[in-house]
């Protein structure tokens, strides 16, 4: 999508993305986010190259150290020569003003590294479909050859969970004094997590917190055969990050060898196809004529007619 590449030359654009061309990747991501005309064809063209990257979700309550931890992890991956894409999502950006982690990261040296691509996604008007669009953005990064993709979200709400659950490996961050494991269980984080990290190990109570997590995880049992570890880390000094990275890699290996990776991806693909089909049915159904009929029905009924009856009538149109 340089001057020589018009926006509708999908094959050429896909080729540039596969080659990792920064500007083209950047523009393609914007198109996907905006659900621009042609973005579906582009994702379609990229599909054969999607699925190689290891997708990691980093989640946990605000202030726990997700940005700091992710930055450390990213540095470690880069130190090993692995390329990284970051999709940072803030569903509350319309409230917070959009100062998400990705924006903070962009300001430092990592942003200058061609082996790193950072994308911050806010709501840009609509929260609906945000998790879905984050997956598509990751697909573009995946097709562009990134070895690792990190999803980072700001909180622990449903959208954040949806985004995180699209990852292969989910890291749940906590810290001393951030409530106990029972609270984490209530937020649903214990169920989704594959690796649990008690960040801020320099603060007192970190080891104790880790023990509590270990006990709860023992009671919860293995997750599809994976023994879920808990460890402490200090994201300021970097202590424990190496161990976290090794666990991430072991989890990936476990997923591959057990066939769970294929199973997980099949499940996500099925969800996506259902969503695409549902959207298409809705688009076809809600033509101009039906929209007008609906407005008329609502405007002209003296007698109150139930939504069910109106829907039935619309179907019969
Ligand atoms: P996020 O909101 O979860 O992304 O958290 P941040 O990464 O922004 O970190 C919140 C605060 O905790 C910042 O002031 C960090 O410097 C600090 N922080 C992060 N990791 C550690 C750590 O391991 N130890 C200590 N003492 N502070 C940390």
Coordinates of C-alpha atoms and ligand atoms in Angstrom, one line a residue:
X1 CA 0.0 0.0 0.0
X2 CA 2.7 2.4 -1.0
X3 CA 2.0 4.9 -3.8
X4 CA 2.6 2.1 -6.3
X5 CA 0.2 -0.2 -4.6
X6 CA -3.4 0.7 -4.8
X7 CA -5.6 -0.3 -1.8
X8 CA -7.5 -2.8 -4.0
X9 CA -4.4 -4.7 -5.1
X10 CA -5.0 -7.3 -2.4
X11 CA -2.4 -9.8 -3.7
X12 CA 0.3 -7.3 -3.8
X13 CA -0.6 -6.0 -0.3
X14 CA -0.6 -9.5 1.1
X15 CA 2.8 -10.1 -0.4
X16 CA 4.2 -7.0 1.2
X17 CA 2.8 -8.0 4.5
X18 CA 4.2 -11.5 4.2
X19 CA 7.6 -9.8 3.6
X20 CA 7.1 -7.8 6.9
X21 CA 6.9 -4.4 5.2
X22 CA 6.2 -2.1 8.2
X23 CA 4.1 0.5 6.5
X24 CA 1.9 -2.0 4.8
X25 CA 1.4 -4.0 8.0
X26 CA 0.5 -0.8 9.7
X27 CA -2.0 0.3 7.1
X28 CA -3.5 -3.2 6.9
X29 CA -4.1 -3.2 10.6
X30 CA -5.9 0.1 10.4
X31 CA -8.1 -1.3 7.7
X32 CA -8.9 -4.3 9.7
X33 CA -9.6 -2.2 12.8
X34 CA -11.9 0.0 10.8
X35 CA -13.4 -3.0 9.0
X36 CA -12.7 -1.2 5.8
X37 CA -13.8 -2.3 2.4
X38 CA -11.5 -5.0 1.3
X39 CA -10.2 -6.0 4.8
X40 CA -12.0 -9.3 4.5
X41 CA -10.4 -10.1 1.2
X42 CA -7.1 -9.2 2.7
X43 CA -7.5 -11.4 5.7
X44 CA -8.6 -14.1 3.3
X45 CA -5.4 -13.7 1.2
X46 CA -3.3 -13.8 4.4
X47 CA -4.9 -16.8 5.9
X48 CA -2.5 -19.5 4.6
X49 CA 0.3 -17.7 6.5
X50 CA -1.6 -17.3 9.8
X51 CA -1.1 -19.7 12.7
X52 CA 2.6 -19.9 13.1
X53 CA 3.0 -17.3 15.9
X54 CA 2.7 -18.2 19.6
X55 CA -0.1 -16.0 21.0
X56 CA 0.3 -15.0 24.6
X57 CA -2.3 -13.2 26.7
X58 CA -1.2 -11.1 29.7
X59 CA -3.9 -10.2 32.1
X60 CA -4.6 -9.1 35.6
X61 CA -6.0 -6.1 37.5
X62 CA -4.8 -2.6 36.7
X63 CA -1.6 -1.6 38.5
X64 CA -0.3 -5.1 39.0
X65 CA 2.5 -4.5 36.6
X66 CA 1.3 -5.9 33.2
X67 CA 3.1 -3.3 31.1
X68 CA 6.3 -3.5 33.0
X69 CA 6.2 -7.3 32.9
X70 CA 5.3 -7.4 29.2
X71 CA 8.2 -5.1 28.4
X72 CA 10.6 -7.4 30.2
X73 CA 9.3 -10.5 28.5
X74 CA 9.5 -8.7 25.2
X75 CA 13.1 -7.8 25.8
X76 CA 13.9 -11.5 26.6
X77 CA 12.2 -12.7 23.4
X78 CA 14.2 -10.1 21.4
X79 CA 17.4 -11.2 23.1
X80 CA 16.8 -14.6 21.7
X81 CA 16.2 -13.1 18.2
X82 CA 12.5 -13.8 18.2
X83 CA 10.2 -11.1 16.7
X84 CA 7.2 -9.8 18.7
X85 CA 3.9 -8.2 17.9
X86 CA 2.0 -6.6 20.7
X87 CA -1.8 -6.0 20.6
X88 CA -2.7 -3.8 23.6
X89 CA -6.4 -3.4 24.0
X90 CA -8.2 -0.9 26.3
X91 CA -12.0 -1.3 26.1
X92 CA -12.3 1.7 28.4
X93 CA -10.2 4.0 26.2
X94 CA -13.2 6.3 25.7
X95 CA -13.1 6.9 29.5
X96 CA -9.3 6.7 30.1
X97 CA -8.5 8.8 27.2
X98 CA -6.6 6.1 25.4
X99 CA -3.3 6.1 27.4
X100 CA -2.9 2.4 27.2
X101 CA 0.2 0.4 27.6
X102 CA 1.0 0.3 23.9
X103 CA 1.2 4.1 23.9
X104 CA 3.6 4.0 26.8
X105 CA 5.7 1.3 25.1
X106 CA 5.8 3.2 21.9
X107 CA 7.6 6.0 23.5
X108 CA 10.7 4.0 24.4
X109 CA 13.5 2.3 22.5
X110 CA 11.6 -0.9 21.8
X111 CA 9.5 1.0 19.4
X112 CA 12.5 1.7 17.2
X113 CA 13.3 -2.1 16.9
X114 CA 12.1 -3.4 13.5
X115 CA 11.6 -6.8 15.2
X116 CA 8.8 -5.3 17.3
X117 CA 5.4 -4.1 16.2
X118 CA 3.1 -2.5 18.8
X119 CA -0.5 -1.7 18.2
X120 CA -2.8 -0.1 20.7
X121 CA -6.5 -0.6 20.1
X122 CA -9.1 1.5 21.8
X123 CA -12.8 1.3 21.2
X124 CA -12.9 3.8 18.3
X125 CA -16.6 4.2 19.0
X126 CA -17.8 0.7 19.4
X127 CA -16.9 -1.9 22.0
X128 CA -18.9 -4.7 20.3
X129 CA -16.6 -6.9 18.3
X130 CA -13.4 -5.5 19.9
X131 CA -12.2 -8.9 20.9
X132 CA -12.8 -10.1 17.4
X133 CA -11.0 -7.3 15.8
X134 CA -8.0 -7.8 18.2
X135 CA -7.8 -11.4 16.8
X136 CA -7.8 -10.1 13.3
X137 CA -5.1 -7.6 14.0
X138 CA -3.1 -10.5 15.5
X139 CA -3.7 -12.4 12.3
X140 CA -2.1 -9.6 10.2
X141 CA 1.0 -9.6 12.6
X142 CA 1.1 -13.4 12.5
X143 CA 1.1 -13.4 8.7
X144 CA 3.8 -10.7 8.7
X145 CA 6.1 -13.3 10.3
X146 CA 6.1 -12.3 14.0
X147 CA 7.2 -15.3 16.1
X148 CA 5.3 -14.1 19.2
X149 CA 2.1 -12.1 19.6
X150 CA 1.3 -10.7 23.0
X151 CA -2.2 -9.5 23.9
X152 CA -2.3 -7.1 26.7
X153 CA -5.5 -5.8 28.2
X154 CA -6.1 -3.3 30.9
X155 CA -8.6 -5.0 33.2
X156 CA -10.4 -8.2 34.0
X157 CA -13.8 -7.5 32.4
X158 CA -15.6 -9.8 29.9
X159 CA -14.0 -8.2 26.8
X160 CA -10.6 -8.5 28.3
X161 CA -11.3 -12.2 29.1
X162 CA -12.6 -12.7 25.5
X163 CA -9.4 -11.2 24.1
X164 CA -7.2 -13.2 26.5
X165 CA -8.9 -16.4 25.7
X166 CA -8.0 -16.1 22.0
X167 CA -4.4 -16.6 23.1
X168 CA -2.6 -20.0 23.2
X169 CA -1.0 -19.3 26.6
X170 CA -2.5 -17.1 29.2
X171 CA -0.4 -15.5 31.9
X172 CA -2.3 -14.1 34.9
X173 CA -0.5 -11.5 36.9
X174 CA -1.1 -10.7 40.5
X175 CA 0.9 -9.0 43.3
X176 CA 1.2 -9.1 47.0
X177 CA -1.7 -7.4 48.7
X178 CA -3.9 -7.6 45.6
X179 CA -6.5 -9.7 47.3
X180 CA -6.2 -13.4 47.6
X181 CA -6.6 -16.3 45.3
X182 CA -10.3 -16.6 46.2
X183 CA -10.9 -13.2 44.7
X184 CA -9.0 -14.3 41.6
X185 CA -11.3 -17.3 41.4
X186 CA -14.3 -15.1 41.5
X187 CA -13.0 -13.0 38.6
X188 CA -12.7 -16.1 36.5
X189 CA -8.9 -15.7 36.2
X190 CA -8.0 -18.9 37.9
X191 CA -10.0 -20.8 35.3
X192 CA -8.4 -19.2 32.2
X193 CA -4.8 -18.9 33.4
X194 CA -2.0 -21.3 32.3
X195 CA 0.8 -19.6 34.2
X196 CA 0.4 -17.5 37.4
X197 CA 2.9 -14.8 38.3
X198 CA 3.1 -13.0 41.5
X199 CA 4.7 -9.8 40.3
X200 CA 6.5 -7.3 42.6
X201 CA 8.4 -10.0 44.4
X202 CA 10.5 -7.3 46.0
X203 CA 7.4 -6.4 48.1
X204 CA 6.8 -8.4 51.3
X205 CA 4.2 -11.2 51.1
X206 CA 5.1 -12.3 47.6
X207 CA 6.2 -15.8 48.6
X208 CA 3.2 -16.2 50.8
X209 CA 1.0 -15.2 47.9
X210 CA 2.7 -17.7 45.7
X211 CA 2.0 -20.5 48.2
X212 CA -1.6 -19.6 48.4
X213 CA -1.9 -19.7 44.6
X214 CA -0.1 -23.1 44.5
X215 CA -2.5 -24.5 47.1
X216 CA -5.5 -23.3 45.1
X217 CA -4.1 -24.6 41.9
X218 CA -3.5 -27.9 43.5
X219 CA -7.1 -28.1 44.5
X220 CA -8.3 -27.0 41.1
X221 CA -6.3 -29.7 39.5
X222 CA -4.6 -29.8 36.1
X223 CA -5.9 -27.9 33.2
X224 CA -6.4 -30.5 30.4
X225 CA -3.2 -32.3 31.6
X226 CA -1.2 -29.1 32.2
X227 CA 0.1 -28.6 35.7
X228 CA -0.4 -24.9 36.1
X229 CA 2.6 -23.3 37.8
X230 CA 2.9 -20.2 40.0
X231 CA 6.0 -18.2 40.3
X232 CA 7.3 -14.9 41.6
X233 CA 8.8 -12.1 39.4
X234 CA 10.2 -8.7 39.9
X235 CA 9.5 -6.8 36.7
X236 CA 11.6 -3.9 37.8
X237 CA 14.8 -5.8 38.2
X238 CA 14.0 -8.6 35.7
X239 CA 14.2 -11.4 38.3
X240 CA 12.0 -14.3 37.4
X241 CA 11.4 -13.2 33.8
X242 CA 13.7 -15.8 32.4
X243 CA 11.8 -18.5 34.3
X244 CA 8.5 -17.1 33.1
X245 CA 9.7 -17.3 29.5
X246 CA 10.8 -20.9 29.9
X247 CA 7.3 -21.7 31.2
X248 CA 5.7 -20.0 28.2
X249 CA 7.8 -22.1 25.9
X250 CA 7.1 -25.3 27.8
X251 CA 3.4 -24.6 27.6
X252 CA 3.6 -24.1 23.9
X253 CA 5.4 -27.4 23.6
X254 CA 2.8 -29.1 25.8
X255 CA 0.0 -27.7 23.6
X256 CA 1.6 -28.9 20.4
X257 CA 2.5 -32.3 21.7
X258 CA -0.9 -33.0 23.3
X259 CA -2.8 -31.8 20.2
X260 CA -4.5 -29.2 22.3
X261 CA -3.2 -26.4 20.1
X262 CA -5.0 -27.7 17.1
X263 CA -8.1 -28.3 19.2
X264 CA -8.0 -24.7 20.6
X265 CA -7.5 -23.2 17.2
X266 CA -10.3 -25.3 15.6
X267 CA -12.6 -24.1 18.3
X268 CA -11.7 -20.5 17.7
X269 CA -12.1 -20.9 14.0
X270 CA -15.5 -22.4 14.4
X271 CA -16.6 -19.4 16.5
X272 CA -15.3 -17.1 13.9
X273 CA -17.1 -18.8 11.1
X274 CA -20.3 -18.7 13.1
X275 CA -19.8 -15.0 13.7
X276 CA -19.1 -14.3 10.0
X277 CA -22.2 -16.2 8.9
X278 CA -24.4 -14.6 11.6
X279 CA -23.2 -11.2 10.5
X280 CA -23.9 -11.9 6.9
X281 CA -27.4 -13.2 7.6
X282 CA -28.2 -10.1 9.7
X283 CA -26.8 -7.8 6.9
X284 CA -28.9 -9.5 4.3
X285 CA -32.0 -9.5 6.5
X286 CA -31.8 -5.8 7.4
X287 CA -32.2 -4.3 4.0
X288 CA -33.6 -0.8 3.5
X289 CA -37.1 -2.1 3.0
X290 CA -37.3 -4.1 6.2
X291 CA -35.8 -1.2 8.2
X292 CA -38.5 1.2 6.8
X293 CA -41.2 -1.4 7.5
X294 CA -40.0 -1.7 11.1
X295 CA -40.1 2.1 11.6
X296 CA -43.5 2.2 10.0
X297 CA -44.8 -0.6 12.2
X298 CA -43.5 1.2 15.3
X299 CA -44.9 4.6 14.3
X300 CA -48.3 3.5 13.1
X301 CA -49.4 1.0 15.6
X302 CA -52.2 2.4 17.8
X303 CA -52.7 -0.9 19.4
X304 CA -49.4 -2.1 21.1
X305 CA -48.1 -5.0 19.1
X306 CA -45.5 -7.2 20.7
X307 CA -41.9 -7.3 19.4
X308 CA -42.4 -11.0 18.7
X309 CA -45.3 -10.3 16.4
X310 CA -43.4 -7.5 14.6
X311 CA -40.4 -9.8 14.1
X312 CA -42.6 -12.5 12.8
X313 CA -44.2 -10.1 10.4
X314 CA -40.7 -8.9 9.2
X315 CA -39.6 -12.5 8.6
X316 CA -42.7 -13.0 6.4
X317 CA -42.0 -9.9 4.3
Ligands
LIG1 P1 -0.4 -2.3 34.7 O1 -1.4 -1.3 35.0 O2 -0.8 -3.7 35.2 O3 0.1 -2.3 33.3 O4 0.9 -1.9 35.7 P2 2.2 -1.1 35.3 O5 3.2 -2.0 34.6 O6 1.9 0.2 34.8 O7 2.8 -1.0 36.8 C1 2.2 -0.3 37.8 C2 3.2 0.2 38.8 O8 3.9 -0.9 39.4 C3 4.3 1.1 38.1 O9 4.6 2.1 39.0 C4 5.5 0.1 38.0 O10 6.7 0.7 38.0 C5 5.3 -0.8 39.3 N1 5.9 -2.1 39.1 C6 5.8 -3.0 38.1 N2 6.4 -4.1 38.4 C7 7.0 -4.0 39.6 C8 7.7 -4.8 40.4 O11 8.1 -6.0 40.1 N3 8.1 -4.4 41.7 C9 7.7 -3.1 42.1 N4 8.0 -2.7 43.3 N5 7.0 -2.3 41.3 C10 6.6 -2.7 40.1

